[in-house]
Coordinates of C-alpha atoms and ligand atoms in Angstrom, one line a residue:
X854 CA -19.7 -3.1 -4.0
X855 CA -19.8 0.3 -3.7
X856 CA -16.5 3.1 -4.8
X857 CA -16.6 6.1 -4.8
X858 CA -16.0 8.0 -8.5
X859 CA -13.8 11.4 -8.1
X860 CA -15.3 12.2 -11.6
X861 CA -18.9 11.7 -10.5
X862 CA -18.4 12.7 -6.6
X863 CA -20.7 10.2 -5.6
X864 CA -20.2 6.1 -4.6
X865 CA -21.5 3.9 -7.6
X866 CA -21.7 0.1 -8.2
X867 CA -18.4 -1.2 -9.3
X868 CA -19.5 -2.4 -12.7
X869 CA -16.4 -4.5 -14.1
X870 CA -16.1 -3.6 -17.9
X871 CA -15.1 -7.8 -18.5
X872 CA -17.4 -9.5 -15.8
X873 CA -15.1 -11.2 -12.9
X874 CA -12.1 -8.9 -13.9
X875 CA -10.6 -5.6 -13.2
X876 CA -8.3 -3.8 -14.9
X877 CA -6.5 -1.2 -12.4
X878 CA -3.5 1.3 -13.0
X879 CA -2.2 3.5 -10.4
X880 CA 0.2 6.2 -10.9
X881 CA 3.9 5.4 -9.6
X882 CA 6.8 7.6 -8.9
X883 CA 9.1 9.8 -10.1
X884 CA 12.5 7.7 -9.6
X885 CA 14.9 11.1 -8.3
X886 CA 14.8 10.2 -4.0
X887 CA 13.3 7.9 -1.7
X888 CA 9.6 7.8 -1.5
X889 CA 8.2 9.7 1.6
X890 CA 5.5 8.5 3.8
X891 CA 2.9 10.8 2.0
X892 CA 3.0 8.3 -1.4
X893 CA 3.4 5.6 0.5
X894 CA 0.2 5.7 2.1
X895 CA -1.0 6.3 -1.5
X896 CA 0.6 2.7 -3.0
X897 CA -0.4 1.1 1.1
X898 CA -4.3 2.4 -0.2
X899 CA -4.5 0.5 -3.6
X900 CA -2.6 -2.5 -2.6
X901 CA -5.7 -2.9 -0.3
X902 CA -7.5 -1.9 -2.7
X903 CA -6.3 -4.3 -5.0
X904 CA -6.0 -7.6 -2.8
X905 CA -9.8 -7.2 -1.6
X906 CA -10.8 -7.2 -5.5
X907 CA -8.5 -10.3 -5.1
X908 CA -10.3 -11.7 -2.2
X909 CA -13.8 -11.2 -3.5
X910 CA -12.9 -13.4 -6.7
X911 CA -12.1 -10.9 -9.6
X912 CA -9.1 -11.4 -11.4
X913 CA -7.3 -8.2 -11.5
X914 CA -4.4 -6.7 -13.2
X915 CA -2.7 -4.2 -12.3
X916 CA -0.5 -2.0 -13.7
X917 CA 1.8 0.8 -12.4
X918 CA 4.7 2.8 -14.3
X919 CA 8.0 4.4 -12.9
X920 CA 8.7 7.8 -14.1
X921 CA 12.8 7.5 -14.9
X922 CA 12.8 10.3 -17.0
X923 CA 11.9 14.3 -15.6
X924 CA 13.3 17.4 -14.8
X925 CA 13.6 16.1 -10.9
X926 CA 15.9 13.7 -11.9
X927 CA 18.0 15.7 -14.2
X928 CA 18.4 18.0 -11.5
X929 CA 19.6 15.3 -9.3
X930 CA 22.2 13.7 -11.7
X931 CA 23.4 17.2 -12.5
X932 CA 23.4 18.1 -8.6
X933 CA 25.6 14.7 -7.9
X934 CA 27.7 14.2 -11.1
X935 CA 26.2 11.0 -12.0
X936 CA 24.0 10.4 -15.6
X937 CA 19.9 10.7 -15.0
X938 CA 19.8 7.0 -15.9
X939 CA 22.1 6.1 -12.8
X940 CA 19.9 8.1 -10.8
X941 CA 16.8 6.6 -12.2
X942 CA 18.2 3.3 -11.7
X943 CA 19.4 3.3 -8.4
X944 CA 16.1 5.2 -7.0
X945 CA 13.7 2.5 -8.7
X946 CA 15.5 -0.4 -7.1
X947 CA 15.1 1.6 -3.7
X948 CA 11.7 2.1 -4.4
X949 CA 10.8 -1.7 -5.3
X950 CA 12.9 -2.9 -2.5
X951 CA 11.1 -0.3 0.3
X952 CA 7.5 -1.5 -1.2
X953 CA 8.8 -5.3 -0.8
X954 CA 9.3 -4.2 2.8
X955 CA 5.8 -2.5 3.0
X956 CA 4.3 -5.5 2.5
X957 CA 3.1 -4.0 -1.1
X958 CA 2.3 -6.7 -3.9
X959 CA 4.5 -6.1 -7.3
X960 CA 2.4 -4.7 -9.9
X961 CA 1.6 -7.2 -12.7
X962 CA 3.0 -4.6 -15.2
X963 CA 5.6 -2.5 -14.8
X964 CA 6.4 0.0 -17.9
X965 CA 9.1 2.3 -17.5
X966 CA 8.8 5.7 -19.6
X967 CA 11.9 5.4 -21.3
X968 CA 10.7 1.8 -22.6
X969 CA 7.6 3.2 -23.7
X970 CA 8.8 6.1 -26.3
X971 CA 7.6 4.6 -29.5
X972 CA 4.0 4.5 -28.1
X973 CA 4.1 7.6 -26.4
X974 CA 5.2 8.8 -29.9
X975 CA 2.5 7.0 -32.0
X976 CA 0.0 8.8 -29.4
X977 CA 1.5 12.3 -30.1
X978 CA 0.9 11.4 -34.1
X979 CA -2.4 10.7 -33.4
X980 CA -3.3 14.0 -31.8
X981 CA -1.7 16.2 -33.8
X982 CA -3.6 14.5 -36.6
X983 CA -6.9 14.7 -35.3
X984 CA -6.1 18.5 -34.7
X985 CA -5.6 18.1 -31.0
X986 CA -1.8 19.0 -30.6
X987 CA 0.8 20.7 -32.7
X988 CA 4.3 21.0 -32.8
X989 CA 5.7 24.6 -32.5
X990 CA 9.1 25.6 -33.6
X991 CA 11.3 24.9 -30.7
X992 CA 11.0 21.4 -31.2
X993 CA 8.0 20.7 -28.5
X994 CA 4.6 19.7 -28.9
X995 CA 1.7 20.6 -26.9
X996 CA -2.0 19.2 -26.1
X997 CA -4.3 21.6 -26.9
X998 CA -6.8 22.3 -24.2
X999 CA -9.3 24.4 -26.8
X1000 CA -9.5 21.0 -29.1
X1001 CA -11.3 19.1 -26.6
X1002 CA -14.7 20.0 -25.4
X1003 CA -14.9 17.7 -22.6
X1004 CA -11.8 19.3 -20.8
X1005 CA -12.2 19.6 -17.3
X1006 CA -14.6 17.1 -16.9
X1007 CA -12.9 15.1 -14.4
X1008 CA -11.8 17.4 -11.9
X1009 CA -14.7 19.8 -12.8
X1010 CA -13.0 22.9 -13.8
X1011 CA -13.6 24.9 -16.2
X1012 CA -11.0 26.7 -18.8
X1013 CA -12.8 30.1 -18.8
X1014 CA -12.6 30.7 -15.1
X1015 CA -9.3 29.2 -14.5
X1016 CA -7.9 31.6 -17.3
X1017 CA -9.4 34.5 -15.1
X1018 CA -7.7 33.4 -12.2
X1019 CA -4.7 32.4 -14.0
X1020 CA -1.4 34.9 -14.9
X1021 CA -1.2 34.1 -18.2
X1022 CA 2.6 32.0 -18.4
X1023 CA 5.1 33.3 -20.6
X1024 CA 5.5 30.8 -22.7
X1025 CA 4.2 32.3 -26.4
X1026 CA 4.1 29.3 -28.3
X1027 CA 1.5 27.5 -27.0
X1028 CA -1.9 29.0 -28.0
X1029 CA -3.8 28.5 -24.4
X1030 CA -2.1 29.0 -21.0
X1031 CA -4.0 25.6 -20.1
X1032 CA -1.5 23.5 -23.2
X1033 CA 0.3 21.2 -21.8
X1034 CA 3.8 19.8 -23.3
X1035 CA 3.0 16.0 -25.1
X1036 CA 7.0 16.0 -26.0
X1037 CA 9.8 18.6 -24.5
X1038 CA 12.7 19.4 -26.5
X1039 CA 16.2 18.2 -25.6
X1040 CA 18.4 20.8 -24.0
X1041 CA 22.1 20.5 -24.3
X1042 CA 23.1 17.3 -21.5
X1043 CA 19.5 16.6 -21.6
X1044 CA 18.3 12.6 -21.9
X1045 CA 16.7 12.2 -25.2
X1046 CA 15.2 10.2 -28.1
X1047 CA 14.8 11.1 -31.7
X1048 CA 11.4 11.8 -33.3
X1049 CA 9.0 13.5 -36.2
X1050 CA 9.8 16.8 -34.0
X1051 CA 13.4 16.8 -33.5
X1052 CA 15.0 15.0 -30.4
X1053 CA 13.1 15.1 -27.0
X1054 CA 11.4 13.4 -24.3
X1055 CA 7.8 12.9 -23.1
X1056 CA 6.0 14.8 -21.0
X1057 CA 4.7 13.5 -17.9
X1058 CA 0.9 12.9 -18.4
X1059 CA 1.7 11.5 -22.0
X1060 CA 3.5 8.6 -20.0
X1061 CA 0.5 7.3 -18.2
X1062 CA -1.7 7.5 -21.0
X1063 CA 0.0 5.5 -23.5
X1064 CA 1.1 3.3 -21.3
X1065 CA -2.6 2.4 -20.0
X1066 CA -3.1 1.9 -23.7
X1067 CA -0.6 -0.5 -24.8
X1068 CA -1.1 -2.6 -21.6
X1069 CA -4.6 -2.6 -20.6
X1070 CA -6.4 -1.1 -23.2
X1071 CA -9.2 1.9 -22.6
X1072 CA -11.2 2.2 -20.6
X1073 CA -9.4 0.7 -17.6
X1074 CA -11.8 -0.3 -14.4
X1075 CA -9.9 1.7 -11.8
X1076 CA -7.5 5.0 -12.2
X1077 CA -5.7 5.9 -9.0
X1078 CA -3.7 8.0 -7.5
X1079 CA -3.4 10.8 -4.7
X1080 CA -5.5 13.5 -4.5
X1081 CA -2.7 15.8 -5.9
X1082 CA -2.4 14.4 -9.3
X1083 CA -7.1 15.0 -10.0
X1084 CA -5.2 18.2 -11.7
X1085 CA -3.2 18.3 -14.0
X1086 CA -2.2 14.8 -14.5
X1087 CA -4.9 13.4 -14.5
X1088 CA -7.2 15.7 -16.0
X1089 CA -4.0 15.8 -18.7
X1090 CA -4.1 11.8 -19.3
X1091 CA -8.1 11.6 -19.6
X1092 CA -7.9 14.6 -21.9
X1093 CA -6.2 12.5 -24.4
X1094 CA -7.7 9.3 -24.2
X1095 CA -10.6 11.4 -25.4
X1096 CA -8.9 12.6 -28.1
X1097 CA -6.4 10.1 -29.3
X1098 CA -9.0 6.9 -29.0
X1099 CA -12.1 8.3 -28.4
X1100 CA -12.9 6.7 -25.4
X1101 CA -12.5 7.4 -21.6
X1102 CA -9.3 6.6 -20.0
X1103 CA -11.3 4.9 -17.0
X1104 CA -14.1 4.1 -15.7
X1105 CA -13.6 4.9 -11.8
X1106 CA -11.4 7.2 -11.1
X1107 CA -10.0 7.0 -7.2
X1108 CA -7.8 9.6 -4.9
X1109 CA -6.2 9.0 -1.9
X1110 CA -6.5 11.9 0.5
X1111 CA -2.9 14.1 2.0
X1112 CA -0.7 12.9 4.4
X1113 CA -0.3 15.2 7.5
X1114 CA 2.6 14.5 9.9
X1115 CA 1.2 16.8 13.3
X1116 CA -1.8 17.9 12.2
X1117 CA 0.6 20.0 9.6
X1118 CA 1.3 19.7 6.1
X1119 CA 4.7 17.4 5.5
X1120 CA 7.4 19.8 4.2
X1121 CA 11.1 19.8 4.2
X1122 CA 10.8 23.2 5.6
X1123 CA 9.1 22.8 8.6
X1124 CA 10.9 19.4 9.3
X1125 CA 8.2 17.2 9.5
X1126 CA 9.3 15.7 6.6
X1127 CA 9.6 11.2 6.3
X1128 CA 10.7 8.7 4.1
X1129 CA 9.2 5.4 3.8
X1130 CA 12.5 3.8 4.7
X1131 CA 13.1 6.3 7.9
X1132 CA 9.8 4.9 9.3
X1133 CA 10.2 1.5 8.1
X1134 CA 14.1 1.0 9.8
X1135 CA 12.0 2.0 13.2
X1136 CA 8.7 0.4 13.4
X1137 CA 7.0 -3.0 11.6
X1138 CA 5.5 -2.6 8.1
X1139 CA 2.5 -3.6 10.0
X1140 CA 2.0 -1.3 12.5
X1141 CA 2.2 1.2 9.7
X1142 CA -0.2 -0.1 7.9
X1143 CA -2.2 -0.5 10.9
X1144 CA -2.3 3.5 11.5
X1145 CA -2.4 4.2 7.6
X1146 CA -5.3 1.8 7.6
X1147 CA -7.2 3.3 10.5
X1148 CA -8.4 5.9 8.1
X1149 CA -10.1 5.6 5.2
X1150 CA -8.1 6.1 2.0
X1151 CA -10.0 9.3 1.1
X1152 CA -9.6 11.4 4.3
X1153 CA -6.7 13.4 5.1
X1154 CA -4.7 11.0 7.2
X1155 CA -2.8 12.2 10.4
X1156 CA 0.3 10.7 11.3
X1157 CA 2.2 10.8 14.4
X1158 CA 5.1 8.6 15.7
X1159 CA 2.9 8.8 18.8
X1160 CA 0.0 7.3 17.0
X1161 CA 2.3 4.3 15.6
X1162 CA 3.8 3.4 19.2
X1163 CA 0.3 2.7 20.2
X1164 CA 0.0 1.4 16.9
X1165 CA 2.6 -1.5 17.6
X1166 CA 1.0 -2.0 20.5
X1167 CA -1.9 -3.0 18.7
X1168 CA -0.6 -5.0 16.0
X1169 CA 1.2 -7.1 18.8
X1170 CA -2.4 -7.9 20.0
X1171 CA -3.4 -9.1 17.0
X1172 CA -0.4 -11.1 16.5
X1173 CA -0.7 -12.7 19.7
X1174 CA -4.4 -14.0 19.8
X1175 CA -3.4 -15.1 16.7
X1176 CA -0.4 -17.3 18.3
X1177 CA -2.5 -18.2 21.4
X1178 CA -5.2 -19.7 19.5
X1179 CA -2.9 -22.1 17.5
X1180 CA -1.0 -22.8 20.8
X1181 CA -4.4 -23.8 22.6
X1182 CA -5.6 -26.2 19.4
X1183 CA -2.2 -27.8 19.8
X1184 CA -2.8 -28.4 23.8
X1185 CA -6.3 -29.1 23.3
X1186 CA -7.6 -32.2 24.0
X1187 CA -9.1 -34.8 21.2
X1188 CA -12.1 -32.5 20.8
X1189 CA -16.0 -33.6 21.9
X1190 CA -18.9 -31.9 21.5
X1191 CA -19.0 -28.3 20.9
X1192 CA -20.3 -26.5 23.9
X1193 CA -21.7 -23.1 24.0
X1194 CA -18.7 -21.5 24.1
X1195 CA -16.7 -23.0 21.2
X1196 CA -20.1 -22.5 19.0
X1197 CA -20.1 -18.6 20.7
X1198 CA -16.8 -18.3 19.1
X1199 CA -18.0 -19.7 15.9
X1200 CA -20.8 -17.1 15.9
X1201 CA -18.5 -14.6 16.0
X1202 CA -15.9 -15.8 13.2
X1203 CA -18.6 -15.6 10.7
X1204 CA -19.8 -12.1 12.1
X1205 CA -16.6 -10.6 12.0
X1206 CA -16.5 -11.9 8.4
X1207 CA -19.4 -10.6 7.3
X1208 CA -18.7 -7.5 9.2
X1209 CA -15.4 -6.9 7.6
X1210 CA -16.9 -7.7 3.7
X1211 CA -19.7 -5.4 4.7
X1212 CA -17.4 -2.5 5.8
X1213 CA -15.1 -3.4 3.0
X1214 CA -18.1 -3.2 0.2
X1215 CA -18.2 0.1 1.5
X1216 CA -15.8 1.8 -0.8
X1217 CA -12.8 0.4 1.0
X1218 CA -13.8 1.4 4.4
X1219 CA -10.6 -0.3 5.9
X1220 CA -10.9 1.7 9.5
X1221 CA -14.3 -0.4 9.4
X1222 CA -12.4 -3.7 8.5
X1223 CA -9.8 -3.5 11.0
X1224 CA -12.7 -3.1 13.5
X1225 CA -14.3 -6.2 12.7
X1226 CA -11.3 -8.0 13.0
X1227 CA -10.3 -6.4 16.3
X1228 CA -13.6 -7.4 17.4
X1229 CA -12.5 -11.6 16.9
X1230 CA -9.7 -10.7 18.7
X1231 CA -11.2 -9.5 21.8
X1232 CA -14.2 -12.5 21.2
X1233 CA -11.6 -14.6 21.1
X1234 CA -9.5 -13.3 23.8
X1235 CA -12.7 -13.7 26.0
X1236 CA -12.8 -17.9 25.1
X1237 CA -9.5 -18.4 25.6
X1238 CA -9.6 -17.0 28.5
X1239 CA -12.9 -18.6 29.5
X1240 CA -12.2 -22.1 28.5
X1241 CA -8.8 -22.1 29.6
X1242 CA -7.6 -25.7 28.9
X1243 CA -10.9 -26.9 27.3
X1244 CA -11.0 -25.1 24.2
X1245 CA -11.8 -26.4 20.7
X1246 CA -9.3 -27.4 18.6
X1247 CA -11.4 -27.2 15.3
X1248 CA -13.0 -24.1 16.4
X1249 CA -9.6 -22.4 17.7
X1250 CA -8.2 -23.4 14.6
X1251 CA -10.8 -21.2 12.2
X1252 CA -10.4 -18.2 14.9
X1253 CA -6.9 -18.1 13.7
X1254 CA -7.3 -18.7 9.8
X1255 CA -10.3 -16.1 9.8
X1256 CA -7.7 -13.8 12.1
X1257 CA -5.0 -14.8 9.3
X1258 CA -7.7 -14.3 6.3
X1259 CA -8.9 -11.1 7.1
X1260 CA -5.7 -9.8 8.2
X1261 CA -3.8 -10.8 5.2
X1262 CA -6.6 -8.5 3.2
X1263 CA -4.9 -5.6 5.1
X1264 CA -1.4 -7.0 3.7
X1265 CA -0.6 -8.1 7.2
X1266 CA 0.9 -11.4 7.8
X1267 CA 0.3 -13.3 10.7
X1268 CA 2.1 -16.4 11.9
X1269 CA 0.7 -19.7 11.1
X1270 CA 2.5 -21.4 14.0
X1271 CA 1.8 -21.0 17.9
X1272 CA 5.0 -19.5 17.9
X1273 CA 6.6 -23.2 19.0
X1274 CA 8.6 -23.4 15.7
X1275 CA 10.8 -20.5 16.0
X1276 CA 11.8 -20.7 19.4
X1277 CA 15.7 -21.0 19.6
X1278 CA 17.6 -24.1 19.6
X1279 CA 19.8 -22.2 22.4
X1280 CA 16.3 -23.0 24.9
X1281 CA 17.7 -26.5 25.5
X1282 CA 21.2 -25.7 26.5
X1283 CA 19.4 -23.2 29.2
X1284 CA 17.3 -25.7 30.3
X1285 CA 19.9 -28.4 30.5
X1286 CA 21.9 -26.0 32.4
X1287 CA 18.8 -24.3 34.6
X1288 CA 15.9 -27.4 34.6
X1289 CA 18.0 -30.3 34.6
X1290 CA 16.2 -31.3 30.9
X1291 CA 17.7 -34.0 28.9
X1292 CA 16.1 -34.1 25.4
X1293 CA 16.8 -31.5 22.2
X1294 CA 13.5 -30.3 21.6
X1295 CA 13.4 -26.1 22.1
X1296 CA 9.8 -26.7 22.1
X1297 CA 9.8 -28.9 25.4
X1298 CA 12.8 -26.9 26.3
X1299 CA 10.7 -24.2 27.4
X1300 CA 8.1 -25.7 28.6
X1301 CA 11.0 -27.2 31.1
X1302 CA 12.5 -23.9 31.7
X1303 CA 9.1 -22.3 32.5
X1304 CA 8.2 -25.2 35.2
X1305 CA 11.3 -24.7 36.7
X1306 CA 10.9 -21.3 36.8
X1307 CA 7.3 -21.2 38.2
X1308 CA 8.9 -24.1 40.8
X1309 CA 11.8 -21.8 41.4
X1310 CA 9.9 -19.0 42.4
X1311 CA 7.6 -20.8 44.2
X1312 CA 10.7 -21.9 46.6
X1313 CA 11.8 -18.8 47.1
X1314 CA 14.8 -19.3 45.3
X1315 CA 15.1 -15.9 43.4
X1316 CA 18.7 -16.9 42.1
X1317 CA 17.3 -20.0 39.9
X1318 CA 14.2 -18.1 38.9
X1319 CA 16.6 -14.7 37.8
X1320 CA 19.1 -16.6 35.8
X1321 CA 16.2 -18.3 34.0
X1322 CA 14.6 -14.8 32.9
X1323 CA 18.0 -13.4 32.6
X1324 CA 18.6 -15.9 30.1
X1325 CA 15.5 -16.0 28.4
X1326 CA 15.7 -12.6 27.8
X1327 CA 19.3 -13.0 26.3
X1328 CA 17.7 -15.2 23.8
X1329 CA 15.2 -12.3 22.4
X1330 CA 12.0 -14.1 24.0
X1331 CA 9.2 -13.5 26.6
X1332 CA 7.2 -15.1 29.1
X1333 CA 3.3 -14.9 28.3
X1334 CA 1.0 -16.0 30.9
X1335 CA -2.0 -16.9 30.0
X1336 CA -5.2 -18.5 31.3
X1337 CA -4.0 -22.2 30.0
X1338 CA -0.6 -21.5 31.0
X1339 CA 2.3 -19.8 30.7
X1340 CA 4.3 -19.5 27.2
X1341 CA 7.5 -18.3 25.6
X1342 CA 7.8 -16.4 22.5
X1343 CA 9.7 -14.5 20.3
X1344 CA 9.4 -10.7 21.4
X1345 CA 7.9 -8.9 18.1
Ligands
LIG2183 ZN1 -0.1 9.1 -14.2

């Protein structure tokens, strides 16, 4: 499997450090506001990420933090009159509960910053023992760049030129503009915790660090995040690793590319701007991660609300050849022999598979995934249509489970019944009222309704065949015809 190394800049083997598992971490968020569509397509990117390593057989654990203590959300308690642990609070449960939504797995691990002081602290120790921080007399302590010989190794820079580009900050306690704060110290009103250098808090890229530490161990497998955080962050957390432990923080590091809304950049100015929640009270989780997915995790992605319309279009496709296939093994006949056809659509289940694992081996190349699986879908579209009422039961039944397999590596569920189950138990008074039925099956209900509709209509007698739709559509559902027949289901 190949992935592609931002430290490197090239694709290598994935090489796990324990063979059959991989140890991942992936930046999370700073708890102050919703999450916007931008880092969402970020956590969308390793979730894949993550449940194809799944798929493929490794074991992986996976670990990402909340950031619930920062300037952002001190500002925002300040700003509202509420305590920066309310804040915190309330904006990781809205982020936990939006990602549920999403469709994104929990992480295995979840450390919160202010959990984690003690080993942020023993860290800080460390450095400034090996000579590679030191306290100044304001109470903070800062990393210093100079100490570490390797610095700029993962996003490439290097300190001399960026100095010459660089104003040099104001700040004249830290001996290199580059130094970066390990530990801030508490301002008056300020959340903090006591230590060898007065009371403060952590800085940012100390977090992650000592966190991957404690709970993983370094190396890690896999680093992620979005292309934003290559510098400073993480450039900051490898930095230390290096000179805390000796020893890299990871092996692959991996960055999702921006999030444009327009073809322009997303900004509360120009009032383009999206949270995850705003999209996700409009449109299905999966149709966004249908369009997310439709680009691969290290392009700039455009999004459009007139892309995701299609989008849902789309996703309903997939949804029902999905449905259709288990509805046609349930109507099949005791199946015979295969004949050309059914073993035509068998061809095609394990080509799509291999396709998808193929385009998937690729560093992640989800727009080529999706493909593969759009490609069943229109094979199987083609035998359904085909066979009409003698298909394969067997055979339609591993056209769905691939459909459902493959799928469900995108983080998209499809329904594992023809659709049957859920129908409303409402169907049988209509058809009582409309098709002179007599049992309580909704099931048989609407295959009652739909006969009398198709007689109905047949007859001329537009009154019966109206109040029918009418009341089907009352009841949320939709009349499908297909080549075996037609069908009610639940509108998506
Ligand atoms: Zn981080």
């Amino acid at each position: 499997m190949l992935v592609y190394n931002t430290q490197t800049h090239k694709k290598e083997e994935l090489v796990p450090i324990e063979p059959g598992k991989i140890r991942m971490y992936v930046c999370g968020p700073t708890v102050y506001d919703q999450i916007h569509i931008g880092n969402a397509r970020t956590f969308l990117a390793f979730d894949v990420i993550r449940r194809y390593l799944m798929y493929k057989g490794y074991q992986v654990t996976f670990a990402q933090n909340l950031t619930d203590v920062d300037d952002k959300i001190i500002n925002r308690a300040n700003e509202t009159g509420r305590t920066a642990a309310e804040v915190a609070e309330e904006c990781s449960n809205a982020f936990i509960e939006q990602m549920h939504r999403f469709g994104v797995l929990d992480p295995d691990i979840r450390p919160r910053a202010t959990h984690e002081i003690e080993a942020m602290q023993e860290m800080i120790v460390r450095l400034i023992d090996a000579g590679h921080a030191y306290p100044v007399p304001s109470g903070d302590v800062y990393f210093s760049v100079r100490s570490d010989t390797s610095y700029g190794i993962l996003s490439g820079r290097d300190l001399d030129q960026m100095r010459a580009g660089e104003r040099v900050g104001v700040n004249d306690e830290k001996r290199d503009p580059f130094d970066f704060a390990l530990w801030k110290a508490a301002k008056p009103g300020e959340p903090s915790w006591p230590s060898p250098w007065g009371d403060g808090r952590p800085g940012w890229h100390t977090e992650c660090c000592a966190m991957i530490h404690r709970y993983l161990g370094t190396p890690i497998d896999i680093h992620g995040g979005g292309a934003d955080l290559v510098f400073p962050h993480h450039e900051n957390e490898t930095a230390q690793a290096m000179c805390a432990w000796d020893t890299a923080l990871a092996n692959t590091w991996m960055h999702t590319g921006m999030l444009r809304v327009d073809g322009e950049k997303m900004s509360k100015s120009l009032g383009n701007f999206y949270t995850l929640k705003e999209v996700l009270d409009k449109y299905p989780a999966g149709a966004v991660r249908l369009l997310m997915l439709q680009t691969h995790y290290r392009a700039p992605l455009d999004f459009s609300f007139e892309r995701l319309e299609g989008v849902a279009g789309t996703l309903e496709r997939l949804q029902t050849c999905a449905r259709n296939l288990r509805w046609a093994a349930e109507r099949s006949p005791q199946d015979g022999e295969l004949n050309d056809a059914d073993r035509a659509l068998g061809r095609a289940i394990d080509a799509a598979r291999e396709e998808f694992c193929g385009q998937m081996d690729d560093d992640f190349n989800t727009a080529g995934g999706l493909a593969a699986i759009f490609s069943l879908v229109t094979a199987c579209n083609t035998y359904l249509a085909e066979a009409a009422d003698d298909t394969s039961t067997a055979v339609c039944l591993r056209a769905a489970d691939m459909l459902g397999e493959l799928a469900a590596v995108m983080g998209i569920e499809l329904s594992r019944s023809a659709g049957d189950d859920d129908l409303p138990v409402a169907l049988v008074d209509l058809a009582r009222e409309h098709a002179g039925y007599e049992g309580d099956s909704a099931s048989d209900a609407a295959d009652a309704l739909l006969a009398a509709r198709q007689e109905a209509r047949a007859a001329k007698n537009w009154g019966v065949a109206d109040a029918i739709r009418d009341g089907i559509t009352v009841l949320g559902l939709v009349v499908e015809d297909t080549a075996a027949g037609a069908r009610l289901h639940r509108k998506e």
